[in-house]
């Protein structure tokens, strides 16, 4: 027997979606001479049709869309329209849900990940993953042995100017050196020459994963360290397993798996070798985590913690655990990255909006770090004292 209350609720939900679709369709006709309104309508309609939560997190979605649409001007730049759309999407309070434009590093990174071809979507990249904090660019991560790392740029450095202009992540040259001015400490500026490599972000992350492998001496102990920057291509798993095999052959005393930064995509395959190789059975295992650990890597971290396979050191992960798909608009001027389904990791519980907590909390350094990495230092100290 159908519950009348549920049936009425479902009818109301469908009615709202129909009204929203009609409003957007009618608006598109009225906006036929305004490209930005057409683009807004197309992107908003895709969100309406494909967003994983059909209640839209309890929002009156049609009214919310209409409110943000009223702030769109026909003379907006693409980045300005994306800003309005991202304010709209922020109302949904969901991970993996944003709009990117071609002047953003994230746009090219996501394109390369979903293309599954390491040669596609190449950009001039030096290995800096920058974020804006209070209007200033800061290097949140610097890829291992990248041109930026070799030039002396470290996480926490403020990025000031590039070739005499305000810093822009995609402003580096590949046919000549660029001059980057950055600040490693308050009141201090350094200028360095860096030449970008034209490559996809996926290829850069894979190369950084391979080059991160090393054995660190801590007192009388040897620690096999590898930084898994992503799990979005089978070559990442191959590289990780190869590194673990070499560590096992050398008879290291501990394994330190760095999961911070980059992208997710990893599954439990990424820890099968770590958990099953008999040579590593008695080897102590640790993993570094922070708010840059997302998606599949959160599943890996949560499983390591839940099964007590490794000690997690660092800070809470991102809590970004929805499955998303990319959608291109206006001849790919915009990339909509949209959460289209949800998933709870077995045995771990909800991760979306919650994250995975470390076993040993250590705050990261995000500004003027002078090359220091408190989370790595804490893990090595634990290994030394164990």
mmCIF file of C-alpha atoms in Angstrom:
data_model
loop_
_atom_site.group_PDB
_atom_site.id
_atom_site.type_symbol
_atom_site.label_atom_id
_atom_site.label_comp_id
_atom_site.label_asym_id
_atom_site.label_seq_id
_atom_site.Cartn_x
_atom_site.Cartn_y
_atom_site.Cartn_z
ATOM 1 C CA UNK A 1 0.000 0.000 0.000
ATOM 2 C CA UNK A 2 1.417 3.412 -0.961
ATOM 3 C CA UNK A 3 1.822 5.868 1.890
ATOM 4 C CA UNK A 4 -0.261 8.964 0.894
ATOM 5 C CA UNK A 5 2.203 11.321 2.588
ATOM 6 C CA UNK A 6 5.119 9.879 0.617
ATOM 7 C CA UNK A 7 3.160 9.958 -2.625
ATOM 8 C CA UNK A 8 2.191 13.620 -2.076
ATOM 9 C CA UNK A 9 5.810 14.520 -1.249
ATOM 10 C CA UNK A 10 7.032 12.840 -4.427
ATOM 11 C CA UNK A 11 4.409 14.680 -6.502
ATOM 12 C CA UNK A 12 5.508 18.016 -5.040
ATOM 13 C CA UNK A 13 9.173 17.224 -5.760
ATOM 14 C CA UNK A 14 8.446 16.353 -9.379
ATOM 15 C CA UNK A 15 6.283 19.438 -9.776
ATOM 16 C CA UNK A 16 9.130 21.669 -8.574
ATOM 17 C CA UNK A 17 11.573 20.062 -11.006
ATOM 18 C CA UNK A 18 9.131 20.543 -13.891
ATOM 19 C CA UNK A 19 8.599 24.196 -12.958
ATOM 20 C CA UNK A 20 12.359 24.711 -12.704
ATOM 21 C CA UNK A 21 12.904 23.182 -16.138
ATOM 22 C CA UNK A 22 10.155 25.341 -17.647
ATOM 23 C CA UNK A 23 11.564 28.474 -16.035
ATOM 24 C CA UNK A 24 15.031 27.760 -17.360
ATOM 25 C CA UNK A 25 13.709 26.918 -20.808
ATOM 26 C CA UNK A 26 11.637 30.066 -21.019
ATOM 27 C CA UNK A 27 14.507 32.145 -19.706
ATOM 28 C CA UNK A 28 16.830 30.716 -22.345
ATOM 29 C CA UNK A 29 14.464 31.872 -25.078
ATOM 30 C CA UNK A 30 14.289 35.369 -23.616
ATOM 31 C CA UNK A 31 18.076 35.356 -23.256
ATOM 32 C CA UNK A 32 18.821 34.309 -26.839
ATOM 33 C CA UNK A 33 20.861 37.483 -27.388
ATOM 34 C CA UNK A 34 22.800 37.137 -24.131
ATOM 35 C CA UNK A 35 25.460 34.413 -24.277
ATOM 36 C CA UNK A 36 26.192 34.477 -20.562
ATOM 37 C CA UNK A 37 22.563 33.903 -19.607
ATOM 38 C CA UNK A 38 22.344 31.035 -22.084
ATOM 39 C CA UNK A 39 25.474 29.485 -20.571
ATOM 40 C CA UNK A 40 24.113 29.918 -17.062
ATOM 41 C CA UNK A 41 20.836 28.265 -18.060
ATOM 42 C CA UNK A 42 22.536 25.300 -19.727
ATOM 43 C CA UNK A 43 24.810 24.616 -16.756
ATOM 44 C CA UNK A 44 22.037 25.096 -14.189
ATOM 45 C CA UNK A 45 19.787 22.749 -16.153
ATOM 46 C CA UNK A 46 22.438 20.012 -16.125
ATOM 47 C CA UNK A 47 22.807 20.383 -12.366
ATOM 48 C CA UNK A 48 19.026 20.159 -12.029
ATOM 49 C CA UNK A 49 18.925 16.949 -14.045
ATOM 50 C CA UNK A 50 22.061 15.183 -12.819
ATOM 51 C CA UNK A 51 22.875 16.207 -9.220
ATOM 52 C CA UNK A 52 22.895 13.091 -7.062
ATOM 53 C CA UNK A 53 20.615 14.410 -4.296
ATOM 54 C CA UNK A 54 17.164 14.833 -5.783
ATOM 55 C CA UNK A 55 16.067 16.891 -2.773
ATOM 56 C CA UNK A 56 18.898 19.349 -3.499
ATOM 57 C CA UNK A 57 19.878 19.235 0.151
ATOM 58 C CA UNK A 58 16.465 20.563 1.117
ATOM 59 C CA UNK A 59 16.805 23.736 -0.963
ATOM 60 C CA UNK A 60 14.005 25.294 -2.967
ATOM 61 C CA UNK A 61 16.207 24.714 -5.981
ATOM 62 C CA UNK A 62 14.165 26.559 -8.614
ATOM 63 C CA UNK A 63 14.031 29.717 -6.469
ATOM 64 C CA UNK A 64 17.727 29.441 -5.651
ATOM 65 C CA UNK A 65 18.629 29.150 -9.339
ATOM 66 C CA UNK A 66 16.416 32.119 -10.212
ATOM 67 C CA UNK A 67 18.020 34.243 -7.479
ATOM 68 C CA UNK A 68 21.550 33.680 -8.775
ATOM 69 C CA UNK A 69 20.459 34.004 -12.384
ATOM 70 C CA UNK A 70 19.236 37.530 -11.683
ATOM 71 C CA UNK A 71 22.819 38.563 -10.884
ATOM 72 C CA UNK A 72 24.221 37.513 -14.290
ATOM 73 C CA UNK A 73 25.149 40.349 -16.640
ATOM 74 C CA UNK A 74 25.563 39.903 -20.387
ATOM 75 C CA UNK A 75 28.987 41.586 -20.341
ATOM 76 C CA UNK A 76 30.405 39.190 -17.735
ATOM 77 C CA UNK A 77 33.759 37.587 -18.430
ATOM 78 C CA UNK A 78 33.771 33.797 -18.335
ATOM 79 C CA UNK A 79 35.469 33.815 -14.941
ATOM 80 C CA UNK A 80 32.775 36.138 -13.565
ATOM 81 C CA UNK A 81 29.993 33.825 -14.720
ATOM 82 C CA UNK A 82 31.844 30.872 -13.189
ATOM 83 C CA UNK A 83 31.999 32.769 -9.898
ATOM 84 C CA UNK A 84 28.202 33.210 -9.885
ATOM 85 C CA UNK A 85 27.689 29.554 -10.735
ATOM 86 C CA UNK A 86 30.087 28.454 -8.014
ATOM 87 C CA UNK A 87 28.214 30.559 -5.463
ATOM 88 C CA UNK A 88 25.039 28.778 -6.580
ATOM 89 C CA UNK A 89 26.690 25.354 -6.347
ATOM 90 C CA UNK A 90 28.124 26.163 -2.911
ATOM 91 C CA UNK A 91 24.534 26.267 -1.640
ATOM 92 C CA UNK A 92 24.412 22.502 -2.231
ATOM 93 C CA UNK A 93 27.256 21.908 0.265
ATOM 94 C CA UNK A 94 28.579 18.983 -1.754
ATOM 95 C CA UNK A 95 32.082 17.995 -2.754
ATOM 96 C CA UNK A 96 33.127 17.414 -6.361
ATOM 97 C CA UNK A 97 30.737 20.152 -7.487
ATOM 98 C CA UNK A 98 32.155 23.273 -9.149
ATOM 99 C CA UNK A 99 32.602 25.102 -12.454
ATOM 100 C CA UNK A 100 36.069 25.745 -13.887
ATOM 101 C CA UNK A 101 37.295 27.871 -16.804
ATOM 102 C CA UNK A 102 40.291 27.446 -19.070
ATOM 103 C CA UNK A 103 42.416 29.964 -17.161
ATOM 104 C CA UNK A 104 42.419 27.678 -14.097
ATOM 105 C CA UNK A 105 44.836 24.835 -13.405
ATOM 106 C CA UNK A 106 41.992 22.697 -12.006
ATOM 107 C CA UNK A 107 40.242 22.812 -15.399
ATOM 108 C CA UNK A 108 43.200 21.207 -17.161
ATOM 109 C CA UNK A 109 43.905 18.817 -14.306
ATOM 110 C CA UNK A 110 40.381 17.410 -14.346
ATOM 111 C CA UNK A 111 40.348 17.216 -18.135
ATOM 112 C CA UNK A 112 43.555 15.184 -18.115
ATOM 113 C CA UNK A 113 42.292 12.839 -15.405
ATOM 114 C CA UNK A 114 39.044 12.015 -17.176
ATOM 115 C CA UNK A 115 40.704 11.776 -20.589
ATOM 116 C CA UNK A 116 42.686 8.826 -19.215
ATOM 117 C CA UNK A 117 45.396 9.758 -21.733
ATOM 118 C CA UNK A 118 48.566 11.116 -20.164
ATOM 119 C CA UNK A 119 49.444 12.971 -23.373
ATOM 120 C CA UNK A 120 46.229 14.982 -23.634
ATOM 121 C CA UNK A 121 45.431 18.395 -22.139
ATOM 122 C CA UNK A 122 49.028 19.522 -21.710
ATOM 123 C CA UNK A 123 49.757 22.857 -20.038
ATOM 124 C CA UNK A 124 52.935 24.722 -19.058
ATOM 125 C CA UNK A 125 53.428 23.244 -15.581
ATOM 126 C CA UNK A 126 56.268 23.678 -13.085
ATOM 127 C CA UNK A 127 54.964 21.466 -10.279
ATOM 128 C CA UNK A 128 53.417 24.117 -8.039
ATOM 129 C CA UNK A 129 49.892 23.455 -6.787
ATOM 130 C CA UNK A 130 48.791 26.972 -5.781
ATOM 131 C CA UNK A 131 45.821 28.139 -3.737
ATOM 132 C CA UNK A 132 44.518 31.622 -3.056
ATOM 133 C CA UNK A 133 44.404 32.683 0.586
ATOM 134 C CA UNK A 134 42.944 36.130 1.343
ATOM 135 C CA UNK A 135 43.618 37.142 -2.253
ATOM 136 C CA UNK A 136 47.253 35.984 -2.242
ATOM 137 C CA UNK A 137 48.668 32.987 -4.065
ATOM 138 C CA UNK A 138 50.448 30.410 -1.913
ATOM 139 C CA UNK A 139 52.183 27.173 -2.900
ATOM 140 C CA UNK A 140 50.152 24.537 -1.040
ATOM 141 C CA UNK A 141 52.106 21.654 -2.560
ATOM 142 C CA UNK A 142 55.228 21.393 -4.700
ATOM 143 C CA UNK A 143 55.682 18.159 -6.652
ATOM 144 C CA UNK A 144 58.764 16.073 -5.955
ATOM 145 C CA UNK A 145 61.752 16.948 -8.174
ATOM 146 C CA UNK A 146 59.642 19.277 -10.315
ATOM 147 C CA UNK A 147 61.160 22.404 -11.932
ATOM 148 C CA UNK A 148 59.759 24.479 -9.050
ATOM 149 C CA UNK A 149 61.205 22.166 -6.404
ATOM 150 C CA UNK A 150 64.598 22.199 -8.121
ATOM 151 C CA UNK A 151 64.456 26.020 -8.179
ATOM 152 C CA UNK A 152 63.925 26.117 -4.411
ATOM 153 C CA UNK A 153 60.190 26.787 -4.159
ATOM 154 C CA UNK A 154 58.648 25.114 -1.093
ATOM 155 C CA UNK A 155 55.118 24.573 0.251
ATOM 156 C CA UNK A 156 53.990 27.654 2.150
ATOM 157 C CA UNK A 157 55.905 30.126 -0.040
ATOM 158 C CA UNK A 158 53.868 33.120 -1.205
ATOM 159 C CA UNK A 159 53.836 33.518 -4.985
ATOM 160 C CA UNK A 160 54.073 37.184 -5.856
ATOM 161 C CA UNK A 161 55.063 37.940 -9.462
ATOM 162 C CA UNK A 162 55.688 36.013 -12.652
ATOM 163 C CA UNK A 163 57.646 37.748 -15.410
ATOM 164 C CA UNK A 164 56.910 41.123 -13.875
ATOM 165 C CA UNK A 165 53.154 40.609 -13.590
ATOM 166 C CA UNK A 166 50.976 39.378 -10.708
ATOM 167 C CA UNK A 167 51.322 35.617 -10.339
ATOM 168 C CA UNK A 168 49.042 33.414 -12.454
ATOM 169 C CA UNK A 169 49.277 29.600 -12.233
ATOM 170 C CA UNK A 170 49.298 29.101 -16.011
ATOM 171 C CA UNK A 171 51.619 31.999 -16.826
ATOM 172 C CA UNK A 172 54.895 30.053 -17.075
ATOM 173 C CA UNK A 173 56.775 29.695 -20.388
ATOM 174 C CA UNK A 174 58.076 26.468 -21.902
ATOM 175 C CA UNK A 175 60.392 27.953 -24.572
ATOM 176 C CA UNK A 176 62.323 30.193 -22.184
ATOM 177 C CA UNK A 177 62.867 30.745 -18.472
ATOM 178 C CA UNK A 178 60.234 32.586 -16.473
ATOM 179 C CA UNK A 179 61.205 34.755 -13.526
ATOM 180 C CA UNK A 180 59.188 33.860 -10.454
ATOM 181 C CA UNK A 181 59.311 36.168 -7.452
ATOM 182 C CA UNK A 182 58.178 34.476 -4.256
ATOM 183 C CA UNK A 183 58.369 35.085 -0.532
ATOM 184 C CA UNK A 184 59.740 32.260 1.650
ATOM 185 C CA UNK A 185 59.552 34.376 4.821
ATOM 186 C CA UNK A 186 57.859 37.608 5.963
ATOM 187 C CA UNK A 187 59.516 40.610 4.308
ATOM 188 C CA UNK A 188 61.787 38.420 2.171
ATOM 189 C CA UNK A 189 61.530 38.085 -1.611
ATOM 190 C CA UNK A 190 63.461 35.764 -3.892
ATOM 191 C CA UNK A 191 63.582 35.681 -7.682
ATOM 192 C CA UNK A 192 64.320 32.398 -9.466
ATOM 193 C CA UNK A 193 64.376 31.203 -13.046
ATOM 194 C CA UNK A 194 61.989 28.355 -13.869
ATOM 195 C CA UNK A 195 61.188 26.791 -17.231
ATOM 196 C CA UNK A 196 57.863 24.959 -17.412
ATOM 197 C CA UNK A 197 57.374 21.525 -18.933
ATOM 198 C CA UNK A 198 54.494 21.181 -21.362
ATOM 199 C CA UNK A 199 52.673 18.174 -19.913
ATOM 200 C CA UNK A 200 49.344 17.057 -18.555
ATOM 201 C CA UNK A 201 48.799 17.383 -14.838
ATOM 202 C CA UNK A 202 48.218 13.618 -14.663
ATOM 203 C CA UNK A 203 51.625 12.976 -16.234
ATOM 204 C CA UNK A 204 53.263 15.408 -13.797
ATOM 205 C CA UNK A 205 51.620 13.701 -10.802
ATOM 206 C CA UNK A 206 52.749 10.282 -12.042
ATOM 207 C CA UNK A 207 56.323 11.467 -12.541
ATOM 208 C CA UNK A 208 56.309 13.031 -9.058
ATOM 209 C CA UNK A 209 55.045 9.767 -7.550
ATOM 210 C CA UNK A 210 57.876 7.836 -9.175
ATOM 211 C CA UNK A 211 60.533 10.363 -8.200
ATOM 212 C CA UNK A 212 59.328 10.622 -4.599
ATOM 213 C CA UNK A 213 60.514 7.103 -3.761
ATOM 214 C CA UNK A 214 63.438 7.092 -1.350
ATOM 215 C CA UNK A 215 64.811 5.451 1.758
ATOM 216 C CA UNK A 216 65.162 7.814 4.721
ATOM 217 C CA UNK A 217 67.565 7.040 7.538
ATOM 218 C CA UNK A 218 66.142 7.782 11.004
ATOM 219 C CA UNK A 219 68.621 6.913 13.699
ATOM 220 C CA UNK A 220 69.360 3.221 13.188
ATOM 221 C CA UNK A 221 66.186 2.646 11.157
ATOM 222 C CA UNK A 222 65.501 2.802 7.429
ATOM 223 C CA UNK A 223 62.153 4.141 6.198
ATOM 224 C CA UNK A 224 60.761 3.471 2.729
ATOM 225 C CA UNK A 225 58.944 6.664 1.700
ATOM 226 C CA UNK A 226 56.719 7.150 -1.355
ATOM 227 C CA UNK A 227 54.255 9.943 -2.151
ATOM 228 C CA UNK A 228 51.115 8.727 -3.942
ATOM 229 C CA UNK A 229 49.941 11.876 -5.682
ATOM 230 C CA UNK A 230 46.941 10.271 -7.372
ATOM 231 C CA UNK A 231 45.171 7.019 -8.130
ATOM 232 C CA UNK A 232 43.460 8.026 -11.356
ATOM 233 C CA UNK A 233 45.477 5.850 -13.755
ATOM 234 C CA UNK A 234 46.715 2.226 -13.535
ATOM 235 C CA UNK A 235 50.325 3.451 -13.761
ATOM 236 C CA UNK A 236 49.997 5.015 -10.298
ATOM 237 C CA UNK A 237 49.203 1.603 -8.804
ATOM 238 C CA UNK A 238 52.026 0.019 -10.789
ATOM 239 C CA UNK A 239 54.475 2.661 -9.521
ATOM 240 C CA UNK A 240 53.369 2.270 -5.901
ATOM 241 C CA UNK A 241 53.611 -1.524 -5.954
ATOM 242 C CA UNK A 242 57.036 -1.348 -7.589
ATOM 243 C CA UNK A 243 58.261 1.002 -4.863
ATOM 244 C CA UNK A 244 56.890 -1.262 -2.117
ATOM 245 C CA UNK A 245 58.554 -4.265 -3.744
ATOM 246 C CA UNK A 246 61.918 -2.484 -3.705
ATOM 247 C CA UNK A 247 61.428 -1.470 -0.080
ATOM 248 C CA UNK A 248 60.631 -5.070 0.850
ATOM 249 C CA UNK A 249 63.719 -6.312 -1.009
ATOM 250 C CA UNK A 250 65.900 -3.831 0.907
ATOM 251 C CA UNK A 251 64.425 -4.933 4.224
ATOM 252 C CA UNK A 252 63.331 -1.479 5.424
ATOM 253 C CA UNK A 253 62.211 -1.087 9.021
ATOM 254 C CA UNK A 254 59.152 1.033 8.231
ATOM 255 C CA UNK A 255 56.951 2.156 5.329
ATOM 256 C CA UNK A 256 55.709 5.738 5.091
ATOM 257 C CA UNK A 257 52.955 6.290 2.519
ATOM 258 C CA UNK A 258 52.293 9.967 1.813
ATOM 259 C CA UNK A 259 48.703 10.469 0.594
ATOM 260 C CA UNK A 260 48.604 14.269 0.782
ATOM 261 C CA UNK A 261 47.591 16.503 -2.124
ATOM 262 C CA UNK A 262 46.964 15.687 -5.769
ATOM 263 C CA UNK A 263 43.805 13.755 -6.609
ATOM 264 C CA UNK A 264 41.902 10.730 -5.347
ATOM 265 C CA UNK A 265 40.816 7.890 -7.572
ATOM 266 C CA UNK A 266 42.570 5.187 -5.558
ATOM 267 C CA UNK A 267 40.783 2.019 -4.478
ATOM 268 C CA UNK A 268 41.634 -0.697 -1.985
ATOM 269 C CA UNK A 269 43.889 -2.263 -4.644
ATOM 270 C CA UNK A 270 46.384 0.392 -3.626
ATOM 271 C CA UNK A 271 46.987 -1.224 -0.241
ATOM 272 C CA UNK A 272 46.742 -4.902 -1.195
ATOM 273 C CA UNK A 273 50.506 -5.218 -1.675
ATOM 274 C CA UNK A 274 51.175 -3.333 1.558
ATOM 275 C CA UNK A 275 48.930 -5.698 3.500
ATOM 276 C CA UNK A 276 49.707 -9.000 1.766
ATOM 277 C CA UNK A 277 53.450 -9.186 1.028
ATOM 278 C CA UNK A 278 54.935 -11.492 3.715
ATOM 279 C CA UNK A 279 58.198 -9.506 3.625
ATOM 280 C CA UNK A 280 56.295 -6.457 4.900
ATOM 281 C CA UNK A 281 54.226 -8.275 7.515
ATOM 282 C CA UNK A 282 56.355 -7.156 10.470
ATOM 283 C CA UNK A 283 57.292 -3.801 9.009
ATOM 284 C CA UNK A 284 55.658 -0.823 10.750
ATOM 285 C CA UNK A 285 53.459 1.188 8.421
ATOM 286 C CA UNK A 286 52.491 4.847 8.548
ATOM 287 C CA UNK A 287 50.496 7.178 6.287
ATOM 288 C CA UNK A 288 50.494 10.970 6.053
ATOM 289 C CA UNK A 289 47.113 12.678 5.601
ATOM 290 C CA UNK A 290 45.743 16.219 5.452
ATOM 291 C CA UNK A 291 42.876 18.174 3.891
ATOM 292 C CA UNK A 292 44.328 17.478 0.455
ATOM 293 C CA UNK A 293 43.451 13.786 0.765
ATOM 294 C CA UNK A 294 40.234 13.339 -1.168
ATOM 295 C CA UNK A 295 37.884 10.759 -2.615
ATOM 296 C CA UNK A 296 39.452 7.334 -3.183
ATOM 297 C CA UNK A 297 42.518 8.174 -1.128
ATOM 298 C CA UNK A 298 40.187 8.828 1.804
ATOM 299 C CA UNK A 299 38.869 5.299 1.347
ATOM 300 C CA UNK A 300 42.445 4.026 1.466
ATOM 301 C CA UNK A 301 43.233 6.082 4.580
ATOM 302 C CA UNK A 302 40.026 5.056 6.344
ATOM 303 C CA UNK A 303 40.640 1.384 5.624
ATOM 304 C CA UNK A 304 44.238 1.540 6.862
ATOM 305 C CA UNK A 305 42.964 3.094 10.081
ATOM 306 C CA UNK A 306 39.944 0.816 10.488
ATOM 307 C CA UNK A 307 41.992 -2.351 9.952
ATOM 308 C CA UNK A 308 44.915 -1.000 11.992
ATOM 309 C CA UNK A 309 47.197 -1.662 9.069
ATOM 310 C CA UNK A 310 48.941 1.683 9.420
ATOM 311 C CA UNK A 311 49.168 4.643 11.781
ATOM 312 C CA UNK A 312 47.697 7.817 10.254
ATOM 313 C CA UNK A 313 49.711 10.949 11.015
ATOM 314 C CA UNK A 314 48.599 14.472 10.124
ATOM 315 C CA UNK A 315 45.245 16.247 9.959
ATOM 316 C CA UNK A 316 41.671 15.409 8.956
ATOM 317 C CA UNK A 317 41.085 14.557 5.300
ATOM 318 C CA UNK A 318 38.880 16.616 2.988
ATOM 319 C CA UNK A 319 35.599 14.737 3.470
ATOM 320 C CA UNK A 320 35.111 14.816 -0.301
ATOM 321 C CA UNK A 321 33.642 11.416 -1.091
ATOM 322 C CA UNK A 322 31.037 11.772 -3.824
ATOM 323 C CA UNK A 323 31.308 10.281 -7.307
ATOM 324 C CA UNK A 324 31.462 12.983 -9.961
ATOM 325 C CA UNK A 325 31.384 13.382 -13.733
ATOM 326 C CA UNK A 326 32.677 16.205 -15.960
ATOM 327 C CA UNK A 327 30.436 18.136 -18.358
ATOM 328 C CA UNK A 328 31.690 20.594 -20.960
ATOM 329 C CA UNK A 329 29.805 23.697 -22.084
ATOM 330 C CA UNK A 330 30.151 26.434 -24.702
ATOM 331 C CA UNK A 331 32.793 24.614 -26.763
ATOM 332 C CA UNK A 332 34.499 23.536 -23.531
ATOM 333 C CA UNK A 333 34.974 27.066 -22.228
ATOM 334 C CA UNK A 334 33.460 25.783 -18.978
ATOM 335 C CA UNK A 335 33.933 22.485 -17.197
ATOM 336 C CA UNK A 336 31.208 21.499 -14.742
ATOM 337 C CA UNK A 337 32.450 18.931 -12.240
ATOM 338 C CA UNK A 338 29.296 17.534 -10.688
ATOM 339 C CA UNK A 339 28.554 14.992 -7.956
ATOM 340 C CA UNK A 340 26.261 12.442 -9.591
ATOM 341 C CA UNK A 341 26.177 9.638 -6.993
ATOM 342 C CA UNK A 342 27.102 8.834 -3.396
ATOM 343 C CA UNK A 343 28.877 5.891 -1.831
ATOM 344 C CA UNK A 344 29.658 4.817 1.739
ATOM 345 C CA UNK A 345 32.947 2.979 2.146
ATOM 346 C CA UNK A 346 32.277 -0.479 3.649
ATOM 347 C CA UNK A 347 33.315 -0.782 7.265
ATOM 348 C CA UNK A 348 34.235 2.889 7.561
ATOM 349 C CA UNK A 349 30.950 4.764 7.544
ATOM 350 C CA UNK A 350 30.210 8.162 6.012
ATOM 351 C CA UNK A 351 33.176 10.188 4.755
ATOM 352 C CA UNK A 352 31.460 12.960 2.769
ATOM 353 C CA UNK A 353 31.514 16.151 4.814
ATOM 354 C CA UNK A 354 33.257 14.339 7.683
ATOM 355 C CA UNK A 355 36.627 13.085 6.515
ATOM 356 C CA UNK A 356 39.012 10.639 8.156
ATOM 357 C CA UNK A 357 40.687 11.643 11.417
ATOM 358 C CA UNK A 358 44.382 10.866 12.019
ATOM 359 C CA UNK A 359 45.605 8.567 14.794
ATOM 360 C CA UNK A 360 48.300 11.127 15.598
ATOM 361 C CA UNK A 361 47.062 14.697 15.005
ATOM 362 C CA UNK A 362 49.669 17.094 13.623
ATOM 363 C CA UNK A 363 48.749 20.434 12.066
ATOM 364 C CA UNK A 364 50.208 21.129 8.609
ATOM 365 C CA UNK A 365 52.299 24.174 7.786
ATOM 366 C CA UNK A 366 50.561 26.333 5.200
ATOM 367 C CA UNK A 367 52.491 29.625 5.313
ATOM 368 C CA UNK A 368 56.192 30.479 5.448
ATOM 369 C CA UNK A 369 57.280 26.914 6.168
ATOM 370 C CA UNK A 370 60.968 27.444 5.292
ATOM 371 C CA UNK A 371 61.091 23.915 3.906
ATOM 372 C CA UNK A 372 59.727 22.354 7.094
ATOM 373 C CA UNK A 373 57.064 19.650 7.024
ATOM 374 C CA UNK A 374 55.733 19.149 10.588
ATOM 375 C CA UNK A 375 53.629 16.129 9.622
ATOM 376 C CA UNK A 376 56.510 14.289 7.972
ATOM 377 C CA UNK A 377 58.798 15.225 10.863
ATOM 378 C CA UNK A 378 56.273 13.866 13.394
ATOM 379 C CA UNK A 379 55.947 10.564 11.521
ATOM 380 C CA UNK A 380 59.724 10.116 11.364
ATOM 381 C CA UNK A 381 59.991 10.880 15.070
ATOM 382 C CA UNK A 382 57.365 8.223 15.810
ATOM 383 C CA UNK A 383 59.332 5.712 13.778
ATOM 384 C CA UNK A 384 62.565 6.641 15.530
ATOM 385 C CA UNK A 385 60.978 6.208 18.964
ATOM 386 C CA UNK A 386 59.037 3.038 18.192
#
